[in-house]
């Protein structure tokens, strides 16, 4: 570990801290439908869209209708994306004449992009046409992120409102999330990326003569395309689906350390801002910061571990200089880009798995066991450390409800969260939400791990590392992360289907109880705070929340992890690898 | 009761014996259904038992370990049952005593023609009229429609002093099973057999028809949810183990599961609820539902009647204030003379004050020289004619009229003093002699000792107290200030009380109040916690959701504390239970896989001797901790009047952090013992 490395991590965090308040306050205005400086341009566009689609923007929806609208929208989007892939070869913007995509892979990809997961079991530059990339994938990148933000706002309204049946209007929230939040940020973001050298064109692929031919191979095909526009939303919307297979380690996606910082910043910005929006809309600004602090604490635990583990290198490589110096970054550089080094690779891996983004700038599979445990554990804590746009906030709020319920009893009152009593129905919905995660990950992973025909046969590594690969794949799917540990050939019928199902479960089966909980909270009376009220604004509460998240996650996954990365780490110390 | 005696009461031999038998009866799976956590343990125990029998039949190796695991799993279930049976046992003992009070009584039912017929008490129906004479038991709950009697209610209240019950007014309700000591009364029966107060009491204390309370249901859902999570974690662990070439036996997997699921709180949850009700009964308060007890913990606002709750029932003379030109002792003398025949507490207090302050002895007045003038509604004065002196005392208006009959108007000074006293919360009583005003007696409301401290404690807990009084706002404000209540409602009529409750509730607050009169009934029903006094009317008792057998309105504060204690105990044990799992993982996971991966022994931070001893120690700890925590479940977490923030900090430290650390020590100790005993 170097001072330079820590400083880069600190700069990143300082940027996020600085942007939380202005961005959060801006989003509160947007969703409270107060005036913003973008109104003169965007308000006419918004009105036109409602007129064309026949949406009554003043109409409020109950949670059931909100959920139904969201599901309907997602199903239609998913079907369109599936069909687009199945017929792309006959459609325009396909200079490479790429073929139609086979059903299981098309299903997997449609599920993946609709759920904001962006798990890619295919190699994009040899699979997806420009039209599919732009009209299919980039479109989903926008709307799946907007859906997430809308849902988080609906949840906040459930907490903030008293004795109201409704949570807002799904179409309006989604439209405003797209127009006011995602589009402007991505426009600026894409331009900044272009300034760093990210490409943006419709050209067919280039072919270059190799300077140093490798046997028969004398030339290399260099993929092109409208990358920058897709790269921006890939980050701002915590999507993570790369234009190229190499994702953010590809020089056309992420060419410089500065573009790397911009991308990392974009992953966290909206999710961090939403904690401020939470405080603003509920009138409990300190609570918003308490939630932010819990997320930040978990982030620091992760990055410190990952950076330490990667910088320390591999003890088995005796005789190899792994010490950082002016001329080399030291540590475990396998699968990492030299232009990012240890600190920025560990940081990117931590952020992208904290936030259910799933973009990668290094190979997680090549991390040391502990370094690789961090991304896996981040996902297994169900993506609440800032988390996916919107999804992270409503995810952590479920934990808040549980933490308040368990510990709230200890102050001698029926637990209250910001004045809302937490009762049987609320606990039921929170537990349903909580159950989906272990159910999906553990069951699919368990079946895969004992099925030589379709499960373990796809592994590139044996022993604990192979188990980590399976666990990672299903965690990534269920957590809607989308990053790949790699080392597993997932483009098979079994993995395409089950990971596709895992992504849909991890998104929609968790959203429905969450919205039901929000709807129920909104209907409740608000008990005015007093000295006897459970405090949700103090450092003590932050500690409690962090403990609940870690304990619930650890208790659920510790047995499985002990046979994966934990034993692998111990074995590595004993000089054994897989 | 001293601490030692309290302990004795928990482990009372008779209750323990009955509980031991009940723990086995409760193994019935249908009974277990209502406790999903323990049901899982029971199913696990059955599974290991079947496998154990199979292993014994086939003579497989490792029978000793399998046998011990199976036994301890069964003990886990039995211990949980025992906890519940212990809690129920205390209620059952009480119910037995109540049943004795319900002896077969023969009632004398009044027939339309005026004669009576003898019928057994269980044959009585609502609206029957019975006659009860001295020495007879009252056959059922009812209302006196004629007569006055002194009644021994010790069967239900435990209070041996008899109480007066009379027709009309707020003292007309009688309870079946109590005994008339003197006189004869006619009672209209108000409840059908099986629905009487004693019947309800028996059902309540026995917990036979105990409904789960809202918070208990919510907690049960959480525990069931966690159980499913752990079930998933353990069931899927076997495939992962097989993948890792380290398959596990069912004994080990069931052990892991039982250790992880929240058996501690699962086993003690119903005991905590029953014990909470029991604690109320110890305080002579009957809650009609567990819901009311929980609501008591949530109360935001306490409505307290001034008289009898905040102040002693009666005003007392505090000072004699002579008018200009009158000697203090002259006023004191006149005041005492005028009050000698006054048997009201106020009158007595005037005599006492004169004696204490001015050494005036109470005089024996011969009847011929003194003529007492009693208070009447017309004159609104009382007094004495004695040795040619005509002394009168009364409210300022009455005395003004009395004085002015002599032609001279009362001095301005008199009004001023009177108003000053009223402003400071007192009641002025003016004394005049022979139409000449002497001065004013300052009657003061005496705030009960320790009330200010209690209100301070309530405030620290975030509970607001509102004093309800019929006094004028000036007087009310002064007393409110002295007593330290947060707010007051002066010149309160029943409908004002009702409006206040509704206003508070509209703000989302929970309101508690006490009441005894029929006109309190609507407010008692509206309040979230309504404690009716047992001396009160039937209407009040039916409207409230608790009845205080001692009829002590101050007890509302204890009721709130018991409610809070109940919720705190649940929260503390839930936190403790979940925190315990950390240590259990560190005991069991390395034990399971150290054969396949010796490096995993690095996780065996407790240094447990062998894989078998580690798993066994964890299972034994898991079972014994239930027994160890029974006293805590029954007596409740110690309650402290602190703010929520400091309570949370304290309890998180004790039960959260403590819950992480304690099992590490406990499991290690058990491991040492079983290794020393050669059990594993």
mmCIF file of C-alpha atoms in Angstrom, chain A residues 141-304:
data_model
loop_
_atom_site.group_PDB
_atom_site.id
_atom_site.type_symbol
_atom_site.label_atom_id
_atom_site.label_comp_id
_atom_site.label_asym_id
_atom_site.label_seq_id
_atom_site.Cartn_x
_atom_site.Cartn_y
_atom_site.Cartn_z
ATOM 1 C CA UNK A 141 -29.537 1.123 -19.272
ATOM 2 C CA UNK A 142 -31.539 4.322 -18.985
ATOM 3 C CA UNK A 143 -34.951 2.999 -18.115
ATOM 4 C CA UNK A 144 -33.923 0.211 -15.735
ATOM 5 C CA UNK A 145 -31.941 2.797 -13.792
ATOM 6 C CA UNK A 146 -34.871 5.221 -13.898
ATOM 7 C CA UNK A 147 -37.149 2.477 -12.561
ATOM 8 C CA UNK A 148 -34.739 1.963 -9.658
ATOM 9 C CA UNK A 149 -34.715 5.666 -8.809
ATOM 10 C CA UNK A 150 -38.511 5.870 -9.088
ATOM 11 C CA UNK A 151 -38.887 2.928 -6.690
ATOM 12 C CA UNK A 152 -36.548 4.501 -4.150
ATOM 13 C CA UNK A 153 -38.541 7.728 -4.315
ATOM 14 C CA UNK A 154 -41.774 5.753 -3.847
ATOM 15 C CA UNK A 155 -40.281 4.107 -0.763
ATOM 16 C CA UNK A 156 -39.182 7.454 0.646
ATOM 17 C CA UNK A 157 -42.685 8.794 0.105
ATOM 18 C CA UNK A 158 -44.058 5.799 2.021
ATOM 19 C CA UNK A 159 -41.928 6.802 4.992
ATOM 20 C CA UNK A 160 -42.609 10.520 4.677
ATOM 21 C CA UNK A 161 -46.343 10.467 4.038
ATOM 22 C CA UNK A 162 -48.898 10.053 6.764
ATOM 23 C CA UNK A 163 -52.246 8.390 6.389
ATOM 24 C CA UNK A 164 -52.013 8.430 2.622
ATOM 25 C CA UNK A 165 -52.804 5.537 0.343
ATOM 26 C CA UNK A 166 -50.618 6.514 -2.574
ATOM 27 C CA UNK A 167 -46.920 6.547 -3.369
ATOM 28 C CA UNK A 168 -46.815 8.811 -6.422
ATOM 29 C CA UNK A 169 -47.180 8.147 -10.136
ATOM 30 C CA UNK A 170 -44.801 5.561 -11.603
ATOM 31 C CA UNK A 171 -44.818 7.045 -15.129
ATOM 32 C CA UNK A 172 -44.097 10.536 -13.849
ATOM 33 C CA UNK A 173 -41.348 9.413 -11.467
ATOM 34 C CA UNK A 174 -39.694 7.380 -14.194
ATOM 35 C CA UNK A 175 -39.938 10.126 -16.778
ATOM 36 C CA UNK A 176 -38.491 12.692 -14.408
ATOM 37 C CA UNK A 177 -35.711 10.321 -13.328
ATOM 38 C CA UNK A 178 -34.739 9.925 -16.969
ATOM 39 C CA UNK A 179 -35.117 13.514 -18.152
ATOM 40 C CA UNK A 180 -33.896 15.471 -15.136
ATOM 41 C CA UNK A 181 -31.399 13.104 -13.586
ATOM 42 C CA UNK A 182 -29.936 10.548 -15.988
ATOM 43 C CA UNK A 183 -29.949 12.379 -19.333
ATOM 44 C CA UNK A 184 -28.196 15.598 -18.282
ATOM 45 C CA UNK A 185 -25.556 13.770 -16.248
ATOM 46 C CA UNK A 186 -24.878 11.312 -19.058
ATOM 47 C CA UNK A 187 -24.658 14.048 -21.656
ATOM 48 C CA UNK A 188 -21.950 15.803 -19.687
ATOM 49 C CA UNK A 189 -20.418 12.480 -18.670
ATOM 50 C CA UNK A 190 -20.162 11.231 -22.249
ATOM 51 C CA UNK A 191 -18.479 14.431 -23.423
ATOM 52 C CA UNK A 192 -15.956 14.224 -20.609
ATOM 53 C CA UNK A 193 -15.218 10.608 -21.530
ATOM 54 C CA UNK A 194 -14.745 11.538 -25.192
ATOM 55 C CA UNK A 195 -12.256 14.171 -24.052
ATOM 56 C CA UNK A 196 -10.246 11.333 -22.504
ATOM 57 C CA UNK A 197 -10.260 9.292 -25.690
ATOM 58 C CA UNK A 198 -13.345 7.102 -25.474
ATOM 59 C CA UNK A 199 -14.565 6.457 -29.031
ATOM 60 C CA UNK A 200 -17.983 7.397 -30.430
ATOM 61 C CA UNK A 201 -18.635 6.298 -34.055
ATOM 62 C CA UNK A 202 -20.621 3.951 -36.316
ATOM 63 C CA UNK A 203 -17.643 2.662 -38.260
ATOM 64 C CA UNK A 204 -17.032 -0.968 -39.128
ATOM 65 C CA UNK A 205 -14.180 -2.541 -37.211
ATOM 66 C CA UNK A 206 -10.589 -1.591 -38.078
ATOM 67 C CA UNK A 207 -7.937 -4.080 -38.887
ATOM 68 C CA UNK A 208 -4.351 -3.353 -37.911
ATOM 69 C CA UNK A 209 -1.127 -5.066 -38.820
ATOM 70 C CA UNK A 210 0.676 -6.363 -35.751
ATOM 71 C CA UNK A 211 4.039 -4.723 -35.113
ATOM 72 C CA UNK A 212 5.214 -7.919 -33.549
ATOM 73 C CA UNK A 213 3.419 -10.826 -35.299
ATOM 74 C CA UNK A 214 2.746 -13.854 -33.121
ATOM 75 C CA UNK A 215 3.267 -16.880 -35.362
ATOM 76 C CA UNK A 216 0.255 -17.175 -37.689
ATOM 77 C CA UNK A 217 -1.456 -14.134 -36.208
ATOM 78 C CA UNK A 218 -0.325 -11.082 -38.088
ATOM 79 C CA UNK A 219 -3.244 -8.699 -37.745
ATOM 80 C CA UNK A 220 -5.740 -7.589 -35.108
ATOM 81 C CA UNK A 221 -9.378 -6.506 -35.499
ATOM 82 C CA UNK A 222 -10.071 -3.356 -33.507
ATOM 83 C CA UNK A 223 -13.709 -3.009 -32.527
ATOM 84 C CA UNK A 224 -15.397 0.387 -32.897
ATOM 85 C CA UNK A 225 -18.796 1.848 -32.117
ATOM 86 C CA UNK A 226 -20.860 4.422 -30.234
ATOM 87 C CA UNK A 227 -19.021 3.722 -26.983
ATOM 88 C CA UNK A 228 -18.951 6.996 -25.026
ATOM 89 C CA UNK A 229 -22.730 7.498 -25.026
ATOM 90 C CA UNK A 230 -23.199 4.001 -23.679
ATOM 91 C CA UNK A 231 -20.294 4.216 -21.274
ATOM 92 C CA UNK A 232 -21.777 7.227 -19.476
ATOM 93 C CA UNK A 233 -25.118 5.605 -18.698
ATOM 94 C CA UNK A 234 -23.359 2.341 -17.935
ATOM 95 C CA UNK A 235 -21.794 4.132 -14.966
ATOM 96 C CA UNK A 236 -24.409 6.723 -13.950
ATOM 97 C CA UNK A 237 -27.121 4.097 -14.049
ATOM 98 C CA UNK A 238 -24.975 1.484 -12.210
ATOM 99 C CA UNK A 239 -25.585 -0.845 -15.141
ATOM 100 C CA UNK A 240 -22.077 -2.049 -15.864
ATOM 101 C CA UNK A 241 -22.691 -3.782 -19.167
ATOM 102 C CA UNK A 242 -19.612 -3.089 -21.273
ATOM 103 C CA UNK A 243 -19.654 -2.164 -24.921
ATOM 104 C CA UNK A 244 -16.674 -4.489 -25.191
ATOM 105 C CA UNK A 245 -16.025 -7.768 -23.439
ATOM 106 C CA UNK A 246 -13.068 -6.296 -21.566
ATOM 107 C CA UNK A 247 -15.431 -3.720 -20.092
ATOM 108 C CA UNK A 248 -13.763 -0.804 -18.316
ATOM 109 C CA UNK A 249 -10.306 -2.261 -18.688
ATOM 110 C CA UNK A 250 -10.614 -1.750 -22.485
ATOM 111 C CA UNK A 251 -8.715 1.371 -23.581
ATOM 112 C CA UNK A 252 -11.676 2.545 -25.697
ATOM 113 C CA UNK A 253 -14.005 2.372 -22.657
ATOM 114 C CA UNK A 254 -11.675 3.636 -19.962
ATOM 115 C CA UNK A 255 -8.464 5.038 -21.422
ATOM 116 C CA UNK A 256 -6.905 7.135 -18.618
ATOM 117 C CA UNK A 257 -6.701 7.341 -14.824
ATOM 118 C CA UNK A 258 -8.892 10.450 -15.068
ATOM 119 C CA UNK A 259 -11.574 8.643 -17.052
ATOM 120 C CA UNK A 260 -11.296 5.907 -14.429
ATOM 121 C CA UNK A 261 -11.989 8.430 -11.660
ATOM 122 C CA UNK A 262 -14.920 9.875 -13.631
ATOM 123 C CA UNK A 263 -16.403 6.423 -14.062
ATOM 124 C CA UNK A 264 -16.029 5.497 -10.394
ATOM 125 C CA UNK A 265 -17.521 8.825 -9.382
ATOM 126 C CA UNK A 266 -20.504 8.235 -11.666
ATOM 127 C CA UNK A 267 -21.169 4.830 -10.105
ATOM 128 C CA UNK A 268 -21.636 6.195 -6.583
ATOM 129 C CA UNK A 269 -22.928 9.729 -7.215
ATOM 130 C CA UNK A 270 -26.688 9.185 -7.582
ATOM 131 C CA UNK A 271 -26.883 6.520 -4.882
ATOM 132 C CA UNK A 272 -25.013 8.729 -2.438
ATOM 133 C CA UNK A 273 -27.203 11.681 -3.369
ATOM 134 C CA UNK A 274 -30.338 9.662 -2.712
ATOM 135 C CA UNK A 275 -29.418 9.383 0.981
ATOM 136 C CA UNK A 276 -29.648 13.162 1.135
ATOM 137 C CA UNK A 277 -32.909 13.050 -0.790
ATOM 138 C CA UNK A 278 -34.168 10.599 1.860
ATOM 139 C CA UNK A 279 -33.328 13.049 4.619
ATOM 140 C CA UNK A 280 -34.804 15.980 2.722
ATOM 141 C CA UNK A 281 -38.098 14.325 1.797
ATOM 142 C CA UNK A 282 -38.675 12.802 5.237
ATOM 143 C CA UNK A 283 -37.650 15.975 7.045
ATOM 144 C CA UNK A 284 -34.971 14.037 8.922
ATOM 145 C CA UNK A 285 -31.775 15.227 7.300
ATOM 146 C CA UNK A 286 -29.636 13.727 10.042
ATOM 147 C CA UNK A 287 -31.163 10.336 9.360
ATOM 148 C CA UNK A 288 -30.141 10.669 5.725
ATOM 149 C CA UNK A 289 -26.576 11.296 6.832
ATOM 150 C CA UNK A 290 -26.726 8.393 9.296
ATOM 151 C CA UNK A 291 -27.620 6.092 6.405
ATOM 152 C CA UNK A 292 -24.858 7.642 4.299
ATOM 153 C CA UNK A 293 -22.426 7.049 7.168
ATOM 154 C CA UNK A 294 -23.406 3.375 7.394
ATOM 155 C CA UNK A 295 -22.813 2.952 3.670
ATOM 156 C CA UNK A 296 -19.520 4.837 3.885
ATOM 157 C CA UNK A 297 -18.313 2.717 6.790
ATOM 158 C CA UNK A 298 -19.030 -0.500 4.893
ATOM 159 C CA UNK A 299 -17.312 0.952 1.825
ATOM 160 C CA UNK A 300 -14.161 1.736 3.835
ATOM 161 C CA UNK A 301 -14.081 -1.723 5.396
ATOM 162 C CA UNK A 302 -14.236 -3.209 1.891
ATOM 163 C CA UNK A 303 -11.689 -1.010 0.198
ATOM 164 C CA UNK A 304 -9.218 -1.266 3.077
#
